[in-house]
Short mmCIF file of C-alpha atoms in Angstrom, two decimals:
data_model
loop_
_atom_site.label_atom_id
_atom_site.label_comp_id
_atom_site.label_asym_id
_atom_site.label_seq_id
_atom_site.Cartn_x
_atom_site.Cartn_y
_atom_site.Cartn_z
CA UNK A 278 0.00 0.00 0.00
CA UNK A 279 1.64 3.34 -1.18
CA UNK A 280 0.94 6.71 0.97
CA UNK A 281 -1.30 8.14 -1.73
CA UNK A 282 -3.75 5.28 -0.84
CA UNK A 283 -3.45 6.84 3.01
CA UNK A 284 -5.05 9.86 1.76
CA UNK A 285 -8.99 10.57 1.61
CA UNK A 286 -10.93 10.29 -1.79
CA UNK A 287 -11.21 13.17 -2.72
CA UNK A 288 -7.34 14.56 -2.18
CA UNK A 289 -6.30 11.39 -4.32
CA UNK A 290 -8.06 12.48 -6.96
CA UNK A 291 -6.68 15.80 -6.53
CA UNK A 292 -3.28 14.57 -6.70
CA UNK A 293 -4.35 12.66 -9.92
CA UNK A 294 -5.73 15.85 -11.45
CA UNK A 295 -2.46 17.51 -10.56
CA UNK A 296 -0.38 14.97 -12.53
CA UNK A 297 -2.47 15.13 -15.52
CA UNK A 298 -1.99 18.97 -15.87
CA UNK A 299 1.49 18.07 -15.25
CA UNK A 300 1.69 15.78 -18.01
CA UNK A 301 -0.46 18.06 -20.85
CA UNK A 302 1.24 21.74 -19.33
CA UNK A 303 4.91 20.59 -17.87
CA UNK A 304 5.80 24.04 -17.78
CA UNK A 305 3.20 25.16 -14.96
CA UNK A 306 5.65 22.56 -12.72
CA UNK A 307 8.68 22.27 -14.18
CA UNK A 308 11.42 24.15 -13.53
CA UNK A 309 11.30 27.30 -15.09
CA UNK A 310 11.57 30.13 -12.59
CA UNK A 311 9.76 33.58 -12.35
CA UNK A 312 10.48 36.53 -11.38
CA UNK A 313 7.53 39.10 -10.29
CA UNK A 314 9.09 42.45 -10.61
CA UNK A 315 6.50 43.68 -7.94
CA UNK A 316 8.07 42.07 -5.22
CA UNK A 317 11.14 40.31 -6.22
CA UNK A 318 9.27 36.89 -5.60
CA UNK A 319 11.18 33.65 -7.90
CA UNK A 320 8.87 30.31 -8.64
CA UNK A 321 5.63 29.38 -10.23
CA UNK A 322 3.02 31.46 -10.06
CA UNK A 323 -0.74 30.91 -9.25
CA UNK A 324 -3.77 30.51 -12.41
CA UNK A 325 -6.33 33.05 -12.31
CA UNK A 326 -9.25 34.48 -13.92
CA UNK A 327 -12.29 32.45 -15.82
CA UNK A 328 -11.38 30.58 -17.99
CA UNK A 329 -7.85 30.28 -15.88
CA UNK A 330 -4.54 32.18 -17.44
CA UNK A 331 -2.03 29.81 -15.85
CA UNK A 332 0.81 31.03 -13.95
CA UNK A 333 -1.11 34.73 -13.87
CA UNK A 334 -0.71 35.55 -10.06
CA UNK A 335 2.24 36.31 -7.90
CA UNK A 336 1.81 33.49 -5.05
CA UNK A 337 3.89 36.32 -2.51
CA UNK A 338 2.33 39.29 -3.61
CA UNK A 339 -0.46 38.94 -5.42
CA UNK A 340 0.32 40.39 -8.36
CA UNK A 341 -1.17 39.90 -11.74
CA UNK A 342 -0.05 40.44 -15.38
CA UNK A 343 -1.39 44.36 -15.30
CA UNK A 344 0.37 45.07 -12.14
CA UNK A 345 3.90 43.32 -12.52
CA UNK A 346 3.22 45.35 -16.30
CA UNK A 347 2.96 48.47 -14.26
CA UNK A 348 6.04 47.25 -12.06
CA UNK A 349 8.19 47.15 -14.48
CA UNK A 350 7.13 50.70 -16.07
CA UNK A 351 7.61 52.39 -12.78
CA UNK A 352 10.71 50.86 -12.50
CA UNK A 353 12.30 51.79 -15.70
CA UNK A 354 10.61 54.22 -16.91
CA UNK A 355 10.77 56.61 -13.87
CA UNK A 356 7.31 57.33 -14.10
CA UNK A 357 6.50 59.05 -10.42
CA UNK A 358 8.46 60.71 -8.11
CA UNK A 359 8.70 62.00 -4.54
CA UNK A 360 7.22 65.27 -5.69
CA UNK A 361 3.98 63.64 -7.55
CA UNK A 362 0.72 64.34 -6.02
CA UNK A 363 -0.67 60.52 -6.70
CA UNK A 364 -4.72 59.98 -6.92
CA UNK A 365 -4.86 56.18 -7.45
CA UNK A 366 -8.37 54.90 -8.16
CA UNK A 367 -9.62 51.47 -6.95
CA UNK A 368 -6.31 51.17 -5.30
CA UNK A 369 -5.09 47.51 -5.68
CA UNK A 370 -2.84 46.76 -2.45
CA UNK A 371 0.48 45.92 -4.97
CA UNK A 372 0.69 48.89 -6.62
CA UNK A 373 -0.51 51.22 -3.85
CA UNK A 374 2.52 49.55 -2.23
CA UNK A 375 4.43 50.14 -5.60
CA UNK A 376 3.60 54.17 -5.39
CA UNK A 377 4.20 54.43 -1.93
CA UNK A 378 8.03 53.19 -2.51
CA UNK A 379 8.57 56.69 -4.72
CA UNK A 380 7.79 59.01 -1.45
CA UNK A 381 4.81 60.90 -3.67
CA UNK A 382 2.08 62.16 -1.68
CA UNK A 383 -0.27 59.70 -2.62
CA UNK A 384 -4.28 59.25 -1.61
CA UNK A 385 -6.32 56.08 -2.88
CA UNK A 386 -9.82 56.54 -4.25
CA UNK A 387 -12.78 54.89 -4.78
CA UNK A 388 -16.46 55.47 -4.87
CA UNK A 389 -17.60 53.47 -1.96
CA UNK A 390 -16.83 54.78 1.42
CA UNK A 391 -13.94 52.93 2.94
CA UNK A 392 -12.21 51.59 0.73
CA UNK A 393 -9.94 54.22 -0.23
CA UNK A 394 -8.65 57.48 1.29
CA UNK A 395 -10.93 59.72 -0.67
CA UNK A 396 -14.33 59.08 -1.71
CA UNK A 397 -14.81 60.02 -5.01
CA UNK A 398 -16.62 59.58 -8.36
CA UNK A 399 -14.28 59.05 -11.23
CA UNK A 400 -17.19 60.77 -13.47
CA UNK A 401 -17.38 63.70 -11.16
CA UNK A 402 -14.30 63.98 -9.27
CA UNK A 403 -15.13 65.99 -6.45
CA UNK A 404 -11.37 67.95 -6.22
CA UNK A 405 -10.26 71.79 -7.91
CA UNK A 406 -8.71 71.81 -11.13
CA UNK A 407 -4.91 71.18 -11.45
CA UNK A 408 -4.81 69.27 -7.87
CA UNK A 409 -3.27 66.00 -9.00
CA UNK A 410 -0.47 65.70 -10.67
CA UNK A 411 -0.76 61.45 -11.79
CA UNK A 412 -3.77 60.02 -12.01
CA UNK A 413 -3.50 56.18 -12.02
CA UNK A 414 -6.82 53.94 -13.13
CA UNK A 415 -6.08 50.14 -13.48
CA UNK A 416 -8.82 48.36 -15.18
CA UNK A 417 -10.83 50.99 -14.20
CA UNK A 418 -12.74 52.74 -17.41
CA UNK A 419 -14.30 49.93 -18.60
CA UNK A 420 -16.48 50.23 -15.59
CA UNK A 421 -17.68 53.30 -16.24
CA UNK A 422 -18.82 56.23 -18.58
CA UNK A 423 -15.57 56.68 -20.19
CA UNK A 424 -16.47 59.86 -21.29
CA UNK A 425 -17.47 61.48 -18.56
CA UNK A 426 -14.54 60.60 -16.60
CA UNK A 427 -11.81 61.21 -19.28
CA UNK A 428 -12.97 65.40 -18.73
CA UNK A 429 -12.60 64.89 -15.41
CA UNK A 430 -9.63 63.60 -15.08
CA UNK A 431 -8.40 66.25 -17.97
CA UNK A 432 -9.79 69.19 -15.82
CA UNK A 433 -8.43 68.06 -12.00
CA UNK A 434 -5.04 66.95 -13.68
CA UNK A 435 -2.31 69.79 -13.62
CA UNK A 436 -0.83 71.25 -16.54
CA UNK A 437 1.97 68.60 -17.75
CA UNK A 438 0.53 65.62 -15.54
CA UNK A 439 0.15 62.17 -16.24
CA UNK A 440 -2.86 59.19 -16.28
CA UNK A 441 -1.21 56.27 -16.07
CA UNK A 442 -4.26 53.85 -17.32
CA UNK A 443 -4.71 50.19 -18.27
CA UNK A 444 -7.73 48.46 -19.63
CA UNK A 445 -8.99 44.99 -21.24
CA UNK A 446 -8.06 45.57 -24.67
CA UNK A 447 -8.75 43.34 -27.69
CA UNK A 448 -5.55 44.44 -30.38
CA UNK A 449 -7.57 42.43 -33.41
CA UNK A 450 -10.54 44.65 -33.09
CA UNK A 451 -10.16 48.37 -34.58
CA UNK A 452 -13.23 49.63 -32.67
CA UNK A 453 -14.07 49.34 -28.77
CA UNK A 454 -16.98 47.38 -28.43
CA UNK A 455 -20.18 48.49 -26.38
CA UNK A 456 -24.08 48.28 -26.42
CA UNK A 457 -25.76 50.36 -23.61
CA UNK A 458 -28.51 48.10 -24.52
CA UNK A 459 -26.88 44.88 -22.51
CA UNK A 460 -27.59 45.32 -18.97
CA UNK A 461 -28.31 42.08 -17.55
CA UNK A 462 -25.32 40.39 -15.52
CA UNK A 463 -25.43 37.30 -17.68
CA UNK A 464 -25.14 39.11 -20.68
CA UNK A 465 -21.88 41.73 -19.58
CA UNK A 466 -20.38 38.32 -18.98
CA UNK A 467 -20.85 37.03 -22.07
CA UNK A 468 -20.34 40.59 -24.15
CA UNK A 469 -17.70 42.67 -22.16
CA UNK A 470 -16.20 39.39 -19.78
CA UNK A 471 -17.21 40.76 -16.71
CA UNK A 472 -20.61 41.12 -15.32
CA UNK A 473 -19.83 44.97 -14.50
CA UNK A 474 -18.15 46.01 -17.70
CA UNK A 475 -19.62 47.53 -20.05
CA UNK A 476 -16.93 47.63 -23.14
CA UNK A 477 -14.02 46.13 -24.43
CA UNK A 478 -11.90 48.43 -25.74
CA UNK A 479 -9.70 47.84 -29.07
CA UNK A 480 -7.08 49.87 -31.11
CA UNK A 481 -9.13 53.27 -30.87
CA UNK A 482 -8.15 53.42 -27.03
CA UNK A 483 -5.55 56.09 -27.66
CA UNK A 484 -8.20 57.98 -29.43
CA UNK A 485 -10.92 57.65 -27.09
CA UNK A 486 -8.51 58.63 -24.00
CA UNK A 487 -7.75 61.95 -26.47
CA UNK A 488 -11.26 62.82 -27.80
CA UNK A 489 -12.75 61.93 -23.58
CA UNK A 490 -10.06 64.82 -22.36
CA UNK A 491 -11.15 67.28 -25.01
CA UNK A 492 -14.92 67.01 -25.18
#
């Protein structure tokens, strides 16, 4: 009798799951390191997301693709400083951390009392003109009315300042894709790939992020 039989049902076939994977994707155990430039961490990383992107999340800090992405612009790029005056919006805990390590005077935000250190509306940001010098919004405009927030981020930014901004983007599509005519959960899911988005965005980004500021 080996160990494995030892074990309850349900963790042996676990264990057999676990080999399979191993035999059909021997990268997600072999021995290929990592390196998260987030936090320095070396190894495999976790699967995440529905349907699962394997080896997507930093098992030390958490850190997906969009945020080690962001690691490794602040890092060598030189994007903030110690004299920025941050507004980070739906503050993830890994970047927040990220910002903090520049000295800038930063403040998280987010719409929902407690959860950040201002409470604010990205479409109607509730601060004078020219107070922030880097906005950062990480997977944040597909949320809401794009639009509406772009000129308000415009008007509160100062004069020379900076949003730093990632979203789901499809590269093969020329046009972002919405319908304000898809509300129900099911159907964002299906449409957008997240119950509470309401567009993917495609190669036009960099024209909707100028046209949003100017209108």
């Amino acid at each position: 009798m080996t160990i494995a039989n030892l074990l309850p049902k349900r963790l042996r076939l676990h264990l057999r799951a676990l080999r399979y994977l191993a035999q059909i994707h021997p990268h997600l155990f072999g021995n290929t390191q990592r390196e998260c430039p987030a936090c320095g961490e070396k190894g495999h990383f976790f699967a995440a997301g529905h349907p699962p992107r394997y080896n997507a999340q930093c098992t030390t800090c958490g850190a997906l693709e969009r945020h080690r992405l962001m690691a490794l612009a602040f890092d060598r790029l030189h994007l903030i400083s110690s004299n920025d005056r941050v507004v980070h919006f739906a503050a993830e805990t890994v970047v927040t951390e990220m910002i903090r390590q520049t000295g800038a005077n930063y403040r998280s935000a987010d719409i929902t009392p407690g959860r950040g250190d201002l409470i604010l509306n990205i479409e109607a940001i509730d601060l004078p003109e020219g107070d922030v010098t880097i906005f950062v919004a990480n997977h944040v405009l597909e949320h809401v009315d794009d639009h509406k927030a772009l000129r308000e981020l415009y008007r509160v930014l100062s004069p020379g300042g900076r949003l730093i901004v990632s979203v789901p983007i499809i590269h093969g599509w020329d046009m972002t894709y919405e319908n304000p005519a898809i509300q129900a959960d099911a159907e964002r899911d299906l449409h957008f790939g997240q119950f509470d988005h309401v567009r993917y965005y495609g190669n036009d980004l960099r024209d909707r992020i100028f046209i949003g500021t100017k209108a």
